[in-house]
Short mmCIF file of C-alpha atoms in Angstrom, two decimals:
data_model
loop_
_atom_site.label_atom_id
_atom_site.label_comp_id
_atom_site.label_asym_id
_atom_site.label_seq_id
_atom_site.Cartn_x
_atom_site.Cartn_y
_atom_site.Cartn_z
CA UNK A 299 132.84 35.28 -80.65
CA UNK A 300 129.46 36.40 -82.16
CA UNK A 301 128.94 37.88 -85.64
CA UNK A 302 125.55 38.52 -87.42
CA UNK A 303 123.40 35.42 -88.70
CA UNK A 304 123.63 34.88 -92.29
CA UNK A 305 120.61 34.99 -94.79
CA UNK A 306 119.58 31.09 -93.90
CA UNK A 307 120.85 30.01 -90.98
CA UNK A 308 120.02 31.47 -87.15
CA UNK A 309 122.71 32.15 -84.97
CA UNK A 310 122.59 30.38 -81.83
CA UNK A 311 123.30 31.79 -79.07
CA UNK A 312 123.97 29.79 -75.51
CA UNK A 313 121.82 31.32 -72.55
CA UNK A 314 124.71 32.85 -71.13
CA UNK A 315 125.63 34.98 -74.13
CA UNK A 316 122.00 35.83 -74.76
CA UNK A 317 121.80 36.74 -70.82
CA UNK A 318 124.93 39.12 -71.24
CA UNK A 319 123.46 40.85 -74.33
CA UNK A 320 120.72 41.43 -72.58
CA UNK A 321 122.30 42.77 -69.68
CA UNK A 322 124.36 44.96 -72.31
CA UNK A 323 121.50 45.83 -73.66
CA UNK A 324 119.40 46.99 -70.61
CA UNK A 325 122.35 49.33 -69.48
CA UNK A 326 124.19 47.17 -67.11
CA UNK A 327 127.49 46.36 -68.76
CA UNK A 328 130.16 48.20 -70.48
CA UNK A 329 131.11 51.88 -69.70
CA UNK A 330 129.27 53.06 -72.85
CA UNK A 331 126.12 52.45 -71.28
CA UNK A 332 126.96 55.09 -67.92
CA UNK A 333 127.20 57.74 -70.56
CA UNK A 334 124.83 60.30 -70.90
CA UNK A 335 123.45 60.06 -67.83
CA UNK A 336 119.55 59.62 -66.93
CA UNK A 337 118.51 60.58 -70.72
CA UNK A 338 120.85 58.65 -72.35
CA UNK A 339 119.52 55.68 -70.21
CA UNK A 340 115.94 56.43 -70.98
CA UNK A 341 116.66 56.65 -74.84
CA UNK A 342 118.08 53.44 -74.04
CA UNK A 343 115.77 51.71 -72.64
CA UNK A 344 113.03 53.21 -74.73
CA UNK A 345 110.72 53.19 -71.82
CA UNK A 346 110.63 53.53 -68.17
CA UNK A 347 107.32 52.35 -66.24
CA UNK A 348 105.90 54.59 -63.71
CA UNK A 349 103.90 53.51 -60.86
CA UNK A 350 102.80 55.42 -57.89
CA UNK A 351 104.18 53.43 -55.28
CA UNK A 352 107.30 54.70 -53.54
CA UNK A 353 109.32 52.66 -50.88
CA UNK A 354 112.83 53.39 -50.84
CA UNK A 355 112.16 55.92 -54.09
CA UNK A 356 109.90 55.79 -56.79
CA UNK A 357 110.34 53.31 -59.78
CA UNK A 358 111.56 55.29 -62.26
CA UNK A 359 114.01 56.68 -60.02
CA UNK A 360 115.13 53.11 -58.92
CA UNK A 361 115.77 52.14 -62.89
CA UNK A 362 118.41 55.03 -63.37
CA UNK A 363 119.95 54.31 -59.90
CA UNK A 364 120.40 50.33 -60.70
CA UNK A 365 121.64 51.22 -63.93
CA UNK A 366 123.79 54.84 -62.92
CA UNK A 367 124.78 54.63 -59.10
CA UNK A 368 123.51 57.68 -56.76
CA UNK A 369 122.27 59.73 -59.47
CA UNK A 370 120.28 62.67 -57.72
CA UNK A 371 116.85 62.88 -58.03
CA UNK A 372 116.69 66.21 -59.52
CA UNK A 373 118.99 64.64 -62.73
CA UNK A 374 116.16 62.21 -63.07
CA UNK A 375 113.68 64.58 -63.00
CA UNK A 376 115.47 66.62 -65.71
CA UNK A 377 115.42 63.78 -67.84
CA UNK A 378 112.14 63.11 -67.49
CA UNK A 379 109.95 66.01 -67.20
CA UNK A 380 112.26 69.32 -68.41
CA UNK A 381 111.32 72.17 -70.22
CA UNK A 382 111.79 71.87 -73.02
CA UNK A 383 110.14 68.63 -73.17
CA UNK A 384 112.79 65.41 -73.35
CA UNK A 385 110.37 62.68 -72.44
CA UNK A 386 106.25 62.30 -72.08
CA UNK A 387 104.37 60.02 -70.92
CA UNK A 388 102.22 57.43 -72.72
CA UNK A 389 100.99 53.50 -72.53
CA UNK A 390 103.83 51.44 -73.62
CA UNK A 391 104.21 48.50 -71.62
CA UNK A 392 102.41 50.54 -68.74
CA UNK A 393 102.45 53.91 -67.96
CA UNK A 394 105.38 54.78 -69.16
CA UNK A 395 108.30 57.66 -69.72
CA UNK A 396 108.82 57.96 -73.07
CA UNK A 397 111.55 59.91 -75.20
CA UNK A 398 110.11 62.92 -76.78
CA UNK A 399 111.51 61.62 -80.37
CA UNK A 400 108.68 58.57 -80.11
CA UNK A 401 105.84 60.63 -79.98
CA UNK A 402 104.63 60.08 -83.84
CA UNK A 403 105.47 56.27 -83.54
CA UNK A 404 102.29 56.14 -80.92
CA UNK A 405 99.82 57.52 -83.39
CA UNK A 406 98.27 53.96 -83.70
CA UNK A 407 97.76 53.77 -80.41
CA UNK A 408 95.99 57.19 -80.47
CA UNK A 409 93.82 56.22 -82.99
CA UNK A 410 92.99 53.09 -81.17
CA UNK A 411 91.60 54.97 -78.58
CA UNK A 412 89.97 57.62 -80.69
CA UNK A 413 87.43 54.66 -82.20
CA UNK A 414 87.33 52.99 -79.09
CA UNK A 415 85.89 55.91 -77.71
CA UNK A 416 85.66 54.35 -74.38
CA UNK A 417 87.91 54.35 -71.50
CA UNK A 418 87.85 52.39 -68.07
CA UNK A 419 85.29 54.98 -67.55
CA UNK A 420 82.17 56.27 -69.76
CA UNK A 421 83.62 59.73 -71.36
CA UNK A 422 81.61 62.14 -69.83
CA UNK A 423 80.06 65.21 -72.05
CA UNK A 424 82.60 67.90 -70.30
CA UNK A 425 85.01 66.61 -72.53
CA UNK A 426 85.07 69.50 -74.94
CA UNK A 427 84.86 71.64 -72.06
CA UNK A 428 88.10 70.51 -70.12
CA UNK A 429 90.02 70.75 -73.54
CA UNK A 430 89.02 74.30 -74.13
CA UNK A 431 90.08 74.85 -70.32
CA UNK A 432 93.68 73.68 -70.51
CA UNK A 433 93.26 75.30 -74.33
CA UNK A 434 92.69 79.07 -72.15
CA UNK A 435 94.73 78.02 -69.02
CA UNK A 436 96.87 75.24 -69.52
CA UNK A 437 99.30 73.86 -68.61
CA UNK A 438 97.27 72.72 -65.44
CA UNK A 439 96.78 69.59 -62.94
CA UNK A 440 93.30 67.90 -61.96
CA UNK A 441 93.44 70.31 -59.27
CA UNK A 442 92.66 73.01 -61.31
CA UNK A 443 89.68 71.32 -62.67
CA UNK A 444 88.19 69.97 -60.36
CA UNK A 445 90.22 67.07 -59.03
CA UNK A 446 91.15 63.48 -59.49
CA UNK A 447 88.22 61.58 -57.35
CA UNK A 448 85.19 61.85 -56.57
CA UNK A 449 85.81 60.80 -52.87
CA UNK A 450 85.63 57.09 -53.07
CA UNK A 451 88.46 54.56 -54.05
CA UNK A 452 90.90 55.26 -56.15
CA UNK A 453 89.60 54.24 -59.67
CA UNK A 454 86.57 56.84 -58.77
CA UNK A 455 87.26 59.33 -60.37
CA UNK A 456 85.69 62.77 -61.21
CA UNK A 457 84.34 63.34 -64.58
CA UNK A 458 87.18 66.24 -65.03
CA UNK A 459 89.71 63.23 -64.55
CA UNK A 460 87.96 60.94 -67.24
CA UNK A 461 88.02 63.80 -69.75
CA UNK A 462 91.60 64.49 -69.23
CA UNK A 463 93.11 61.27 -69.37
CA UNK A 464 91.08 60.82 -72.49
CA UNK A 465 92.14 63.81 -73.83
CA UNK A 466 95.62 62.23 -72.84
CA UNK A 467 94.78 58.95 -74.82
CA UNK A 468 93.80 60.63 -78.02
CA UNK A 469 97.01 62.97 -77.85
CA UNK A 470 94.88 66.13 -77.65
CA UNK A 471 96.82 66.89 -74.68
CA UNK A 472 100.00 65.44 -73.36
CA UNK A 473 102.12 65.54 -70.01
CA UNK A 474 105.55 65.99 -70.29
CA UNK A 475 106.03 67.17 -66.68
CA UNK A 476 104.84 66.04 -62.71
CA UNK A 477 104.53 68.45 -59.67
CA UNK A 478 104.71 67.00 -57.09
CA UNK A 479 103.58 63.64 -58.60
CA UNK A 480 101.06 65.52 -60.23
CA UNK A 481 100.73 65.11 -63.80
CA UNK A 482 100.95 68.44 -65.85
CA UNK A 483 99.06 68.18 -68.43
CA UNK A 484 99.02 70.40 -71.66
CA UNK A 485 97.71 70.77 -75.24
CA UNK A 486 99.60 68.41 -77.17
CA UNK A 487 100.44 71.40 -80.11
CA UNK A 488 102.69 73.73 -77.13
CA UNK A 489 104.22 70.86 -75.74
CA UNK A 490 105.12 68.87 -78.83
CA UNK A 491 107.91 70.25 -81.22
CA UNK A 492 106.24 70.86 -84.14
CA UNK A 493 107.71 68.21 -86.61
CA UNK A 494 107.01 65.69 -84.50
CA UNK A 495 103.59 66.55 -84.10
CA UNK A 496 103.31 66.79 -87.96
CA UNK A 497 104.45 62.90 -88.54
CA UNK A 498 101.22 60.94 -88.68
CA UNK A 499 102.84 57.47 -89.47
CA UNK A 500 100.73 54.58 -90.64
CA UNK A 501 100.07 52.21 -87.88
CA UNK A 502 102.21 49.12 -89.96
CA UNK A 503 105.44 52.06 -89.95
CA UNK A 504 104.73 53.05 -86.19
CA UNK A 505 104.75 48.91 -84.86
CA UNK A 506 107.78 48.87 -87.45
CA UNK A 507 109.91 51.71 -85.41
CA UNK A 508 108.67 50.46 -82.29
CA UNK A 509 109.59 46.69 -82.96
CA UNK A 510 113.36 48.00 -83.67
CA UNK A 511 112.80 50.24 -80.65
CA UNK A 512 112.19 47.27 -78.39
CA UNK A 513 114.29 44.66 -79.93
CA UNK A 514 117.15 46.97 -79.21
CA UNK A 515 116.44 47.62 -75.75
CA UNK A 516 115.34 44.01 -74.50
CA UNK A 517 118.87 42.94 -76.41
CA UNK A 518 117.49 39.41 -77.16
CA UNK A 519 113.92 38.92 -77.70
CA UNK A 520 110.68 36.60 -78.32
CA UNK A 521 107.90 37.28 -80.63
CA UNK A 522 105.78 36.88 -76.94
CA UNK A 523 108.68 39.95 -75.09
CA UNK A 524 108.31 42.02 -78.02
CA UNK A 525 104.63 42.14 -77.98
CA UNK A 526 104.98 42.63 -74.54
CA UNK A 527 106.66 45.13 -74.30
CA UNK A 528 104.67 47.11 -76.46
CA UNK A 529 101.05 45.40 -75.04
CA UNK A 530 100.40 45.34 -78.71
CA UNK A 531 96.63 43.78 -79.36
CA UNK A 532 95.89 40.81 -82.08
CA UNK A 533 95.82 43.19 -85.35
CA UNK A 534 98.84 45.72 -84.03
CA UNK A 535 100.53 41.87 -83.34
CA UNK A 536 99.86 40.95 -86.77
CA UNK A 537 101.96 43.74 -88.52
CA UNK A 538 104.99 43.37 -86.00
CA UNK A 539 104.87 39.52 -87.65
CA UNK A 540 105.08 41.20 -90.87
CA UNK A 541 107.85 43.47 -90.09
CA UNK A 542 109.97 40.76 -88.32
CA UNK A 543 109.36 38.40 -91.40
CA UNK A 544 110.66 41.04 -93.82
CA UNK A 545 113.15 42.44 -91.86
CA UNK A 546 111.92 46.09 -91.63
CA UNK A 547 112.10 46.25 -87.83
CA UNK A 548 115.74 45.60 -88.13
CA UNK A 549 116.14 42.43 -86.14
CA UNK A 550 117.65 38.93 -87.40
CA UNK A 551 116.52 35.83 -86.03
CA UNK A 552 118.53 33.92 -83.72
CA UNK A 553 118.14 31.23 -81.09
CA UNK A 554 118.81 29.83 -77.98
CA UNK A 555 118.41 26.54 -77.39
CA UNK A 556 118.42 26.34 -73.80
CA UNK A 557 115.83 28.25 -73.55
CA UNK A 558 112.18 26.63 -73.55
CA UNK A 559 111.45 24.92 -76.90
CA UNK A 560 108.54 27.22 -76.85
CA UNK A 561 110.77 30.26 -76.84
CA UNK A 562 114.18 29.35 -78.36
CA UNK A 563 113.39 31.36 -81.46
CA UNK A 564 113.84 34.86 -80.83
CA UNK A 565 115.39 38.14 -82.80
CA UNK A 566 118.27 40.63 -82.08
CA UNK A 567 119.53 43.76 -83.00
CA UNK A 568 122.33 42.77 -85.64
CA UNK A 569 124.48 45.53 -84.23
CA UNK A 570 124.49 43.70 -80.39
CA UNK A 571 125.80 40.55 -82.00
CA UNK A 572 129.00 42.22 -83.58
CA UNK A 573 130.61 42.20 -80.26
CA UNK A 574 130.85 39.86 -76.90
CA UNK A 575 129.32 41.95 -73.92
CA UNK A 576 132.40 42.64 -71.30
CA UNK A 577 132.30 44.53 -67.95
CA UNK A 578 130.97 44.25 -65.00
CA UNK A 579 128.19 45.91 -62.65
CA UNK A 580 127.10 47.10 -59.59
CA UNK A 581 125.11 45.01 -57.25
CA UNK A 582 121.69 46.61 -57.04
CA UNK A 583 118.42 45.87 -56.03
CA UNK A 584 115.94 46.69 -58.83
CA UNK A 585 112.73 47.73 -59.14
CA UNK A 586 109.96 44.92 -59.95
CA UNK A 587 108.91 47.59 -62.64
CA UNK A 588 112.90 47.05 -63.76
CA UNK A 589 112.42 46.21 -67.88
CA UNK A 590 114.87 43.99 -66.75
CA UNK A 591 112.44 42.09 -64.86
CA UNK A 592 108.52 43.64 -65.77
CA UNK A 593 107.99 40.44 -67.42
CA UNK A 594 107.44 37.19 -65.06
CA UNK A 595 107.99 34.64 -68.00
CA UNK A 596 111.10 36.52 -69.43
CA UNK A 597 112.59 36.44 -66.18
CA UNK A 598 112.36 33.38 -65.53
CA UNK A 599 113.47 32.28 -68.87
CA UNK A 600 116.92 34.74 -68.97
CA UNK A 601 117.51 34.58 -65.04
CA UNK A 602 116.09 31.08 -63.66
CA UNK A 603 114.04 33.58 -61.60
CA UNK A 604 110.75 33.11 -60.46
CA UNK A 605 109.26 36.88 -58.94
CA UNK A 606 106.08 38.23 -58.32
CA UNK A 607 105.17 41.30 -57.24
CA UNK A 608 103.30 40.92 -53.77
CA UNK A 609 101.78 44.64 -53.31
CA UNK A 610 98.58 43.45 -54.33
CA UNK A 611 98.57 40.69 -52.42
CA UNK A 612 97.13 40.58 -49.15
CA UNK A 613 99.62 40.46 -46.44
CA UNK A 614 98.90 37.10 -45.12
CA UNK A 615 99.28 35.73 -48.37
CA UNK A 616 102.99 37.24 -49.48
CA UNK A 617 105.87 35.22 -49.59
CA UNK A 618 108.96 37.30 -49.95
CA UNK A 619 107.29 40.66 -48.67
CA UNK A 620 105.22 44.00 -50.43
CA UNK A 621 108.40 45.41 -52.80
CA UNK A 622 110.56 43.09 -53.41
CA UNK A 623 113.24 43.92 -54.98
CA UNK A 624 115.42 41.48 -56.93
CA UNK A 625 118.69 41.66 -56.22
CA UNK A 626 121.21 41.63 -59.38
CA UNK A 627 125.01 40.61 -59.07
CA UNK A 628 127.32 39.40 -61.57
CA UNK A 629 125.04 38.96 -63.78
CA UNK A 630 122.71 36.91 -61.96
CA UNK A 631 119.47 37.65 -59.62
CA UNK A 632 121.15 36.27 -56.49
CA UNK A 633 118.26 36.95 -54.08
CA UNK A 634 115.28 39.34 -52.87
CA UNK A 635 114.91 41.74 -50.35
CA UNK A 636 111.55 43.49 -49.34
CA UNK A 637 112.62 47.03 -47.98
CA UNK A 638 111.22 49.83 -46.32
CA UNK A 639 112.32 53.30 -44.39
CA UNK A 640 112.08 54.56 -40.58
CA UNK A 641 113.86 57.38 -39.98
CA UNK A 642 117.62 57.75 -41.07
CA UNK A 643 117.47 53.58 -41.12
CA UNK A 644 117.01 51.50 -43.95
CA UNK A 645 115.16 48.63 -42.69
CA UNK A 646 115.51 45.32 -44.73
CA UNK A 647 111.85 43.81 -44.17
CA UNK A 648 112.52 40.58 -45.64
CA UNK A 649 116.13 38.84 -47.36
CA UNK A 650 116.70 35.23 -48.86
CA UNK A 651 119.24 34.15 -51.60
CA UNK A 652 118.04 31.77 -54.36
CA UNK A 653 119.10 28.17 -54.29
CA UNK A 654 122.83 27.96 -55.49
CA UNK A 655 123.96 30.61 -53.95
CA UNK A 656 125.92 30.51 -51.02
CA UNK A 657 125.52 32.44 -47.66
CA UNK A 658 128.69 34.13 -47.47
CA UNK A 659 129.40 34.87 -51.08
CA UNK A 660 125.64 36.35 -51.36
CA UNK A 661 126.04 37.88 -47.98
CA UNK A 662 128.68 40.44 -48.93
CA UNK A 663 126.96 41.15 -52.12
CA UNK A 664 123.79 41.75 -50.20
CA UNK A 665 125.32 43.92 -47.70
CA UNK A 666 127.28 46.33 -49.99
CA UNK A 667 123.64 46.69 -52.50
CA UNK A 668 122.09 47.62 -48.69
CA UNK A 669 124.58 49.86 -47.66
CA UNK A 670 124.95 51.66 -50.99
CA UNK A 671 121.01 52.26 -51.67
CA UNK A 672 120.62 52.91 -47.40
CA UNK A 673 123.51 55.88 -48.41
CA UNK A 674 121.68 57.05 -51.59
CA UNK A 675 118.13 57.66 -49.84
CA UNK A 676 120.11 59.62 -46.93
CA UNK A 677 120.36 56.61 -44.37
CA UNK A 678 123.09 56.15 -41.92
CA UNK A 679 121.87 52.56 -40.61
CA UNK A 680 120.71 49.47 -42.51
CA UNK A 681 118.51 47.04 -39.92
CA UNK A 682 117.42 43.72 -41.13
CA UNK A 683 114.42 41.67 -39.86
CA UNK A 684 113.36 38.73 -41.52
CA UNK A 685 116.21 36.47 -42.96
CA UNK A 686 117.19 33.25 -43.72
CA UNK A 687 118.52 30.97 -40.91
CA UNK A 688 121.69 30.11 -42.75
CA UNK A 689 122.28 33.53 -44.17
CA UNK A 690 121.45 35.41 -41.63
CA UNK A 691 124.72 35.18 -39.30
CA UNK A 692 126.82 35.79 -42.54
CA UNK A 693 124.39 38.81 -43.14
CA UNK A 694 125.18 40.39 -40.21
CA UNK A 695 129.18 39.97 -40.68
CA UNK A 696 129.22 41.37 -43.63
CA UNK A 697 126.42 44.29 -42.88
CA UNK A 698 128.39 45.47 -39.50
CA UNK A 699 132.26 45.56 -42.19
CA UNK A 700 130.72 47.51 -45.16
CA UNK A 701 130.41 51.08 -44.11
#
């Protein structure tokens, strides 16, 4: 059905097939993309956002169990933060893990922050003097210098925090593990294999690599997702034009015209257009972090699906609860649930379905996502509380025939 564009005209592509080469793309369809586990999903994906809140698990746990099943925690962790280092962690989109093979192509970045030579804090002068600590003791956490805060909210940090996420920015030292959700943190030249730390690529190659890098993991992609996903600034933006125009990044144009006029244009990875996306996935609820879903205006574009994560909002303000979770079947974001734990219970805070979808067809794809995360995070019950009136007999049905 789909072949590569030729050298003039774009290949158009109807929302559907772009939606299911995205879907392809992020690691939901075909069996090729179970293989490999956890790492083979991160390379994938090309990065996974962290954050530190943790409901039913943490978000980059909930990315490889959307994408996997129940893979265990430890496997995740192994991907992530093993010795010898697979991943790091970096600013991508976010805080991100990143494969260990990418850690030349963030050099501009580095740089950036080396001439910025500011953070969200002032660097303090104990800079030099935390450096030549983890230098002596490393590897070592906050703790061992003096700790993350200074005893006030959280963005008040300690001047021994500053100076080592700055020493993080600049690459002088890197984390490649957590303890305990503790960053690890050591110098960049133990922790780094040695030719990677040798590549020093210009910052026009490393937006080059990164643009392919993205393109291949967002499937089908906008000027506007591309520099998104990278949070590239007005001069790094600039050179990704460049390398789209002359087709260095590896991407061909393409469009879909269903999509808004404003964003029909977009590029590809030649390689997902060769063949039509087939399979099918799990139900799962995803993580808002989900680069399925980290971008409001992409999702709504690919998915018809308007989300916003609510925990930053205050509570009397929320509408569909603090996590939600979008809820992904057969291809399509069916609904939302807001969850939370007590006990050896799962307790559904919060479900509705999105308009189309009917109560007993999203019931039973509800119910078996519920059961099948309440069973991966060691729950034996799944207890619902806020619901919609229609869907919430159906709900019930289909909750009390799953297990």
């Amino acid at each position: 059905m789909l072949s590569p564009p030729g050298a003039v005209m774009k290949l158009s592509l109807s929302s559907d097939e772009a939606r299911r080469i995205i879907l392809r793309a992020q690691g939901f369809l075909g069996a090729e993309s179970r293989r490999g586990g956890a790492p083979a999903a991160l390379r994938r994906l090309g990065a996974v956002q962290l954050d530190t809140i943790s409901v039913l698990a943490r978000s980059h746990e909930l990315v490889a169990y959307a994408r996997l099943g129940a893979v265990g925690r430890r496997e995740v962790e192994r991907a992530y933060w093993d010795e010898p280092a697979r991943a790091f962690e970096y600013w991508c989109h976010a805080a991100c893990v990143l494969p260990i093979d990418d850690w030349p192509l963030y050099a501009f970045r580095r740089r950036y922050f080396r001439a910025r030579k500011f953070r969200w804090h002032e660097v303090p002068d104990s800079v030099e003097a935390v450096l030549q600590r983890v230098r002596e003791s490393g590897p070592i956490t906050t703790a061992d210098i003096g700790g993350a805060k200074k005893g006030g909210p959280w963005w008040d940090w300690s001047d021994s925090k500053i100076a080592i996420e700055w020493l993080l920015d600049t690459g002088e030292v890197v984390c490649t593990r957590r303890v305990g959700w503790r960053r690890v943190y050591d110098l960049a030249e133990r922790a780094v294999p040695g030719h990677l730390l040798a590549e020093e690529p210009s910052d026009a190659e490393c937006v080059t690599r990164l643009a392919g890098i993205a393109g291949r993991a967002l499937g089908v992609a906008t000027r506007a997702d591309l520099v998104d996903f990278l949070r590239l600034k007005a001069p790094e933006a600039l050179l990704l034009d460049s390398c789209l125009r002359d087709g260095s990044a590896g991407l061909v144009p393409v469009r879909v015209p269903e999509w808004p006029e404003r964003a029909a244009d977009a590029w590809a990875d030649p390689a997902a257009l060769e063949t039509e996306p087939r399979g099918r996935h799990r139900t799962t609820p995803l993580s808002p972090f989900d680069s399925l879903v980290w971008d409001r205006a992409r999702t709504a574009r690919v998915f018809g699906f308007n989300h916003r994560l609510e925990a930053y909002v205050p509570r009397e303000k929320r509408v569909h609860g603090y996590f939600t979770m979008p809820v992904l079947a057969g291809g399509r974001l069916i609904g939302r649930v807001d969850p939370a734990r007590e006990g050896a219970t799962l307790v559904a805070r919060q479900v509705s379905l999105e308009p189309g979808v009917t109560p007993g067809r999203g019931a039973a794809s509800l119910a078996g996502a519920l059961w099948e995360a309440a069973s991966w995070v060691g729950c034996d019950a799944v207890r619902v509380e806020r619901v919609d009136p229609l869907l919430a007999g159906p709900l019930q049905d289909a909750l009390s025939r799953v297990p």
